[in-house]
Short mmCIF file of C-alpha atoms in Angstrom, two decimals:
data_model
loop_
_atom_site.label_atom_id
_atom_site.label_comp_id
_atom_site.label_asym_id
_atom_site.label_seq_id
_atom_site.Cartn_x
_atom_site.Cartn_y
_atom_site.Cartn_z
CA MET A 785 9.58 72.87 -28.09
CA LYS A 786 9.83 69.44 -25.54
CA THR A 787 7.65 66.76 -26.01
CA ILE A 788 6.30 63.53 -23.53
CA GLU A 789 4.58 60.54 -24.69
CA LEU A 790 1.67 59.46 -22.19
CA ARG A 791 1.45 55.68 -21.69
CA PRO A 792 -1.32 54.49 -22.90
CA ASP A 793 -2.10 52.47 -19.83
CA GLN A 794 -1.87 55.71 -17.85
CA PRO A 795 -4.93 58.34 -18.85
CA PHE A 796 -4.01 61.76 -18.73
CA ASP A 797 -6.53 65.07 -19.39
CA LEU A 798 -4.68 68.29 -19.29
CA ASP A 799 -7.73 70.12 -19.67
CA LEU A 800 -9.82 68.74 -16.50
CA THR A 801 -6.55 68.52 -14.62
CA LEU A 802 -5.67 72.23 -15.29
CA ALA A 803 -9.71 73.37 -15.28
CA CYS A 804 -11.03 71.40 -12.05
CA GLY A 805 -10.64 74.32 -9.75
CA GLN A 806 -7.35 72.86 -8.38
CA ALA A 807 -4.35 75.31 -9.12
CA PHE A 808 -5.00 79.13 -9.89
CA ARG A 809 -2.36 79.97 -11.97
CA TRP A 810 -3.43 78.36 -15.31
CA GLU A 811 -5.00 80.00 -18.37
CA LYS A 812 -5.79 78.68 -21.27
CA ALA A 813 -5.44 80.22 -24.74
CA GLY A 814 -5.40 79.39 -28.17
CA GLY A 815 -5.03 75.60 -27.23
CA TRP A 816 -2.28 76.45 -24.97
CA TRP A 817 -2.36 75.93 -21.01
CA ARG A 818 -0.04 78.75 -19.85
CA GLY A 819 0.93 79.22 -16.21
CA VAL A 820 4.11 79.55 -13.60
CA VAL A 821 4.50 77.39 -11.30
CA GLU A 822 7.95 77.74 -8.96
CA GLY A 823 9.50 80.29 -10.86
CA ARG A 824 8.69 78.62 -14.26
CA ALA A 825 6.82 80.32 -17.27
CA VAL A 826 5.09 76.90 -18.55
CA ARG A 827 3.43 76.64 -22.07
CA ILE A 828 1.88 73.23 -22.38
CA ARG A 829 -1.03 71.57 -24.88
CA GLN A 830 -1.80 67.88 -25.60
CA ASP A 831 -2.64 66.40 -28.59
CA GLY A 832 -3.89 62.39 -27.71
CA CYS A 833 -1.15 60.99 -26.78
CA LEU A 834 1.81 63.53 -26.88
CA LEU A 835 2.28 66.34 -24.22
CA ALA A 836 4.29 69.30 -26.22
CA PHE A 837 5.68 72.06 -23.29
CA GLU A 838 8.12 74.88 -22.90
CA GLY A 839 9.68 76.59 -20.10
CA ALA A 840 10.20 73.50 -18.13
CA ASP A 841 12.13 69.93 -18.21
CA ASP A 842 10.86 66.50 -18.80
CA GLY A 843 11.14 65.70 -15.10
CA PHE A 844 9.40 68.83 -14.03
CA VAL A 845 6.52 68.07 -16.08
CA ARG A 846 6.30 64.55 -15.06
CA ASP A 847 6.49 65.54 -11.23
CA TYR A 848 4.18 68.62 -11.45
CA PHE A 849 1.78 66.32 -12.88
CA ARG A 850 2.17 63.09 -11.42
CA LEU A 851 2.42 61.24 -14.60
CA ASP A 852 4.16 58.40 -12.62
CA GLN A 853 1.34 58.02 -10.66
CA ASP A 854 -0.69 54.98 -11.35
CA LEU A 855 -4.05 56.45 -11.93
CA PRO A 856 -5.90 53.43 -12.53
CA ALA A 857 -4.81 51.97 -9.66
CA ILE A 858 -6.37 54.69 -7.49
CA LEU A 859 -9.59 55.15 -9.50
CA SER A 860 -10.01 51.37 -9.33
CA SER A 861 -9.93 51.91 -5.44
CA ILE A 862 -12.38 54.38 -5.06
CA ASP A 863 -14.59 52.85 -7.72
CA ARG A 864 -17.34 51.84 -5.09
CA ASP A 865 -20.71 53.10 -6.45
CA ALA A 866 -22.73 54.13 -9.53
CA ALA A 867 -22.51 57.90 -8.66
CA ILE A 868 -18.17 58.02 -8.55
CA GLY A 869 -18.27 55.40 -11.33
CA ALA A 870 -19.95 57.80 -13.32
CA ALA A 871 -17.68 60.53 -12.45
CA ILE A 872 -14.65 57.97 -13.32
CA ARG A 873 -16.01 57.36 -16.67
CA GLU A 874 -16.61 61.47 -17.30
CA CYS A 875 -13.22 62.45 -15.75
CA ARG A 876 -10.94 59.86 -16.48
CA GLY A 877 -7.76 61.05 -17.14
CA LEU A 878 -7.77 63.92 -14.50
CA ARG A 879 -4.94 63.93 -11.91
CA LEU A 880 -4.03 65.69 -8.96
CA VAL A 881 -1.17 68.72 -9.47
CA ARG A 882 1.86 68.37 -7.20
CA GLN A 883 1.29 72.17 -6.06
CA PRO A 884 4.17 74.19 -4.17
CA PRO A 885 3.20 74.25 -0.41
CA TRP A 886 3.52 78.31 0.05
CA GLU A 887 1.86 79.51 -3.20
CA CYS A 888 -1.19 76.58 -2.18
CA LEU A 889 -1.48 77.84 1.45
CA VAL A 890 -1.89 81.50 0.21
CA SER A 891 -3.99 80.55 -2.71
CA TYR A 892 -6.44 78.60 0.03
CA LEU A 893 -6.05 82.07 2.22
CA CYS A 894 -7.59 83.74 -0.55
CA ALA A 895 -10.40 81.37 -1.36
CA THR A 896 -12.74 81.69 1.31
CA ASN A 897 -16.18 82.74 0.95
CA THR A 898 -15.64 83.13 -2.77
CA ASN A 899 -15.27 82.05 -6.79
CA ILE A 900 -12.50 81.04 -8.53
CA PRO A 901 -11.99 83.76 -10.87
CA ALA A 902 -12.06 85.94 -7.68
CA VAL A 903 -9.03 83.64 -6.10
CA LYS A 904 -7.34 84.28 -9.58
CA ARG A 905 -7.07 87.62 -9.71
CA ARG A 906 -6.25 87.93 -6.11
CA VAL A 907 -2.96 85.31 -6.72
CA ALA A 908 -2.14 87.28 -10.05
CA LEU A 909 -1.92 90.80 -8.75
CA MET A 910 0.08 89.61 -5.94
CA ALA A 911 2.81 87.99 -8.31
CA GLU A 912 2.45 90.63 -10.59
CA ARG A 913 3.43 93.43 -7.88
CA TYR A 914 5.50 91.58 -5.47
CA GLY A 915 7.05 88.37 -7.45
CA ARG A 916 9.86 88.05 -9.46
CA PRO A 917 9.42 88.33 -13.34
CA VAL A 918 9.80 85.93 -15.52
CA ASP A 919 10.41 85.39 -19.19
CA GLY A 920 8.75 82.59 -20.67
CA PRO A 921 7.52 81.20 -23.77
CA SER A 922 4.37 83.24 -24.21
CA GLY A 923 6.41 86.59 -22.92
CA ARG A 924 6.70 88.27 -19.43
CA ALA A 925 5.03 86.30 -16.16
CA TYR A 926 5.40 86.52 -12.29
CA ALA A 927 7.16 84.38 -9.89
CA PHE A 928 4.85 84.09 -6.81
CA PRO A 929 6.15 86.13 -4.48
CA GLY A 930 8.14 84.30 -1.30
CA PRO A 931 7.07 84.27 2.52
CA GLU A 932 9.66 87.07 2.74
CA ALA A 933 8.60 89.11 0.24
CA LEU A 934 5.27 89.16 1.21
CA ALA A 935 6.27 89.54 4.68
CA GLY A 936 7.69 92.60 3.80
CA VAL A 937 4.74 94.52 2.31
CA SER A 938 2.24 96.65 3.98
CA ARG A 939 -1.01 95.21 5.17
CA MET A 940 -2.61 98.30 2.84
CA ASP A 941 -0.71 97.40 0.15
CA LEU A 942 -1.32 93.62 0.39
CA TRP A 943 -5.55 95.05 0.66
CA ASP A 944 -5.55 96.58 -2.88
CA CYS A 945 -4.64 93.23 -4.21
CA LYS A 946 -8.67 92.67 -3.67
CA LEU A 947 -7.96 90.34 -0.48
CA GLY A 948 -10.45 92.13 1.79
CA TYR A 949 -10.77 90.48 5.30
CA ARG A 950 -7.96 88.00 3.48
CA THR A 951 -5.21 90.43 4.12
CA ASP A 952 -5.02 89.66 7.70
CA TYR A 953 -4.79 85.71 6.88
CA VAL A 954 -1.90 86.62 4.27
CA CYS A 955 -0.09 89.06 6.55
CA GLU A 956 0.17 86.99 9.24
CA ALA A 957 0.95 83.57 7.25
CA ALA A 958 3.90 85.66 5.67
CA GLY A 959 5.01 86.37 8.84
CA PHE A 960 5.32 82.86 10.19
CA ALA A 961 6.85 80.99 6.91
CA SER A 962 9.28 83.59 6.89
CA GLU A 963 10.34 82.88 10.27
CA ASN A 964 9.93 79.09 10.33
CA PRO A 965 11.30 78.47 6.55
CA ASP A 966 11.40 74.75 7.29
CA TRP A 967 7.59 75.12 8.07
CA ALA A 968 6.84 73.14 4.45
CA GLU A 969 8.98 70.61 5.66
CA ARG A 970 7.71 69.93 9.43
CA VAL A 971 3.80 69.66 8.11
CA ALA A 972 4.88 66.67 5.15
CA ALA A 973 6.56 64.82 8.41
CA LEU A 974 3.81 64.53 10.13
CA PRO A 975 0.62 62.12 10.32
CA PHE A 976 -2.04 63.38 8.47
CA GLU A 977 -4.36 64.58 11.32
CA GLU A 978 -1.49 66.12 13.00
CA ALA A 979 -0.61 67.88 9.93
CA ARG A 980 -3.92 69.17 9.50
CA GLN A 981 -4.24 70.18 13.18
CA ALA A 982 -0.76 72.17 12.37
CA LEU A 983 -2.04 74.03 9.80
CA MET A 984 -5.11 75.05 11.08
CA GLN A 985 -3.00 76.81 14.19
CA LEU A 986 -2.39 79.69 11.25
CA LYS A 987 -5.18 82.33 11.10
CA GLY A 988 -7.70 81.92 8.44
CA VAL A 989 -6.95 78.51 7.72
CA GLY A 990 -10.15 76.30 8.95
CA PRO A 991 -11.12 72.86 7.66
CA LYS A 992 -11.21 73.32 4.15
CA ALA A 993 -8.20 75.52 3.51
CA ALA A 994 -6.52 72.88 5.43
CA ASP A 995 -7.70 69.64 3.67
CA CYS A 996 -6.92 71.73 0.38
CA VAL A 997 -3.50 72.50 1.10
CA LEU A 998 -2.66 68.75 2.47
CA LEU A 999 -4.89 67.25 -0.39
CA PHE A 1000 -3.33 69.49 -3.36
CA ALA A 1001 0.29 70.73 -1.63
CA PHE A 1002 1.65 67.68 0.56
CA GLY A 1003 0.10 64.51 -1.26
CA PHE A 1004 -2.08 63.41 1.67
CA PHE A 1005 -4.54 61.83 -0.63
CA GLU A 1006 -6.86 60.96 2.31
CA ALA A 1007 -7.94 64.33 2.59
CA PHE A 1008 -11.56 65.51 1.76
CA PRO A 1009 -11.99 68.84 1.22
CA VAL A 1010 -15.61 69.41 1.46
CA ASP A 1011 -17.49 72.90 0.07
CA VAL A 1012 -21.21 73.88 -0.61
CA TRP A 1013 -20.96 71.19 -3.62
CA ILE A 1014 -19.20 68.65 -1.97
CA ARG A 1015 -21.34 68.72 0.84
CA ARG A 1016 -24.25 68.82 -2.00
CA ILE A 1017 -23.35 65.68 -3.44
CA VAL A 1018 -22.58 63.45 -0.57
CA GLY A 1019 -25.98 64.42 0.82
CA GLU A 1020 -28.00 63.44 -1.88
CA THR A 1021 -25.88 60.46 -2.47
CA TYR A 1022 -24.28 58.88 0.63
CA LEU A 1023 -25.85 60.70 3.64
CA PRO A 1024 -29.48 61.71 2.74
CA ASP A 1025 -30.13 62.81 6.55
CA LEU A 1026 -27.98 66.06 6.31
CA ALA A 1027 -30.16 68.74 7.34
CA GLY A 1028 -29.75 72.42 6.17
CA LYS A 1029 -27.80 73.70 3.16
CA ASN A 1030 -25.46 75.51 5.79
CA CYS A 1031 -22.24 72.33 6.48
CA THR A 1032 -21.77 72.72 10.15
CA PRO A 1033 -18.72 71.82 11.63
CA ALA A 1034 -19.94 68.90 12.83
CA GLU A 1035 -21.44 68.01 9.49
CA TYR A 1036 -18.03 68.78 7.94
CA GLU A 1037 -16.41 66.26 10.09
CA ARG A 1038 -18.80 63.62 9.58
CA ILE A 1039 -18.65 63.77 5.92
CA ARG A 1040 -14.78 64.06 5.52
CA ARG A 1041 -14.55 60.74 8.12
CA PHE A 1042 -17.43 58.86 6.20
CA SER A 1043 -15.34 59.81 2.83
CA ARG A 1044 -12.19 58.78 4.36
CA ASP A 1045 -13.38 55.62 5.36
CA TYR A 1046 -15.92 54.78 2.59
CA PHE A 1047 -13.16 55.55 -0.34
CA GLY A 1048 -10.28 54.54 1.33
CA GLU A 1049 -6.76 56.01 1.19
CA TYR A 1050 -7.23 58.20 -2.10
CA ALA A 1051 -10.62 59.47 -0.88
CA GLY A 1052 -8.87 62.95 -2.34
CA TYR A 1053 -8.95 61.78 -5.64
CA ALA A 1054 -12.90 60.76 -5.19
CA GLN A 1055 -13.73 64.34 -3.86
CA GLU A 1056 -12.10 65.91 -6.96
CA TYR A 1057 -13.68 63.38 -9.41
CA LEU A 1058 -17.26 64.00 -7.83
CA TYR A 1059 -16.49 68.03 -7.66
CA CYS A 1060 -15.10 67.70 -11.53
CA ALA A 1061 -17.94 65.82 -12.95
CA ARG A 1062 -20.83 67.88 -11.33
CA GLY A 1063 -21.38 69.89 -14.60
CA PRO A 1064 -19.77 73.01 -14.97
CA ALA A 1065 -15.71 72.36 -14.56
CA SER A 1066 -15.82 69.21 -16.70
CA ARG A 1067 -16.28 71.78 -19.31
CA ALA A 1068 -13.97 74.40 -18.30
CA GLY A 1069 -11.40 73.78 -20.36
CA ALA A 1070 -13.15 74.27 -23.83
CA PRO A 1071 -11.06 77.10 -25.59
#
């Protein structure tokens, strides 16, 4: 069992970080979070300022949870009004994790018009059927299959992973990524707007999926994904003239550009704090 003593001036809340909906391969049981990241089966828990974990080394845990990022400075930069201030107080310690780009891309291709439990089931099925087995501290687990593995799977077999119409999206993405193994490096090297447009060339990657992948996998913290919850929050708090219940492409563009201008280069942190503080997410880490 390895441990990390957290710095008192750098807040971290493991429950909020893993329960807020940004990553899909973590589950909590018996006080421990269990997940598989980059082929590592990890078990981790937090007791105050102490993180205890197995299945990964100190450097990996610090990097994945961005423990060396100056969170108080980030939160100070986005604390612009009473609404975001309340979200910061309620969810302080939530950090954006550093997700593997390929797994993050496929996860958000599977996340269109659905809920988090359904996305988790789809990702888990693909890992169990086509991923490499990994023996970890909690027993047998499965790494997420790489592009080459999924590119070799028939459309019918992928459909059996409960992907539905998203099957075509995953098939095309797997073919693209297996033929372009440096795709993630190329995206990471682009300016934000160009990286966004590059991802949206892939079938099934709309504005929200692109913004999620750029935020959660590539560290483009200015990205501001807009779902029904965020649209509602922004409409009620910042842009009361937004009309209707559905987010049109024009409204999406307006919301994300307003948020980038208003919250600054860490608008993505503002998005995640507003989303988490909306209610259910802030309690999702309870045993």
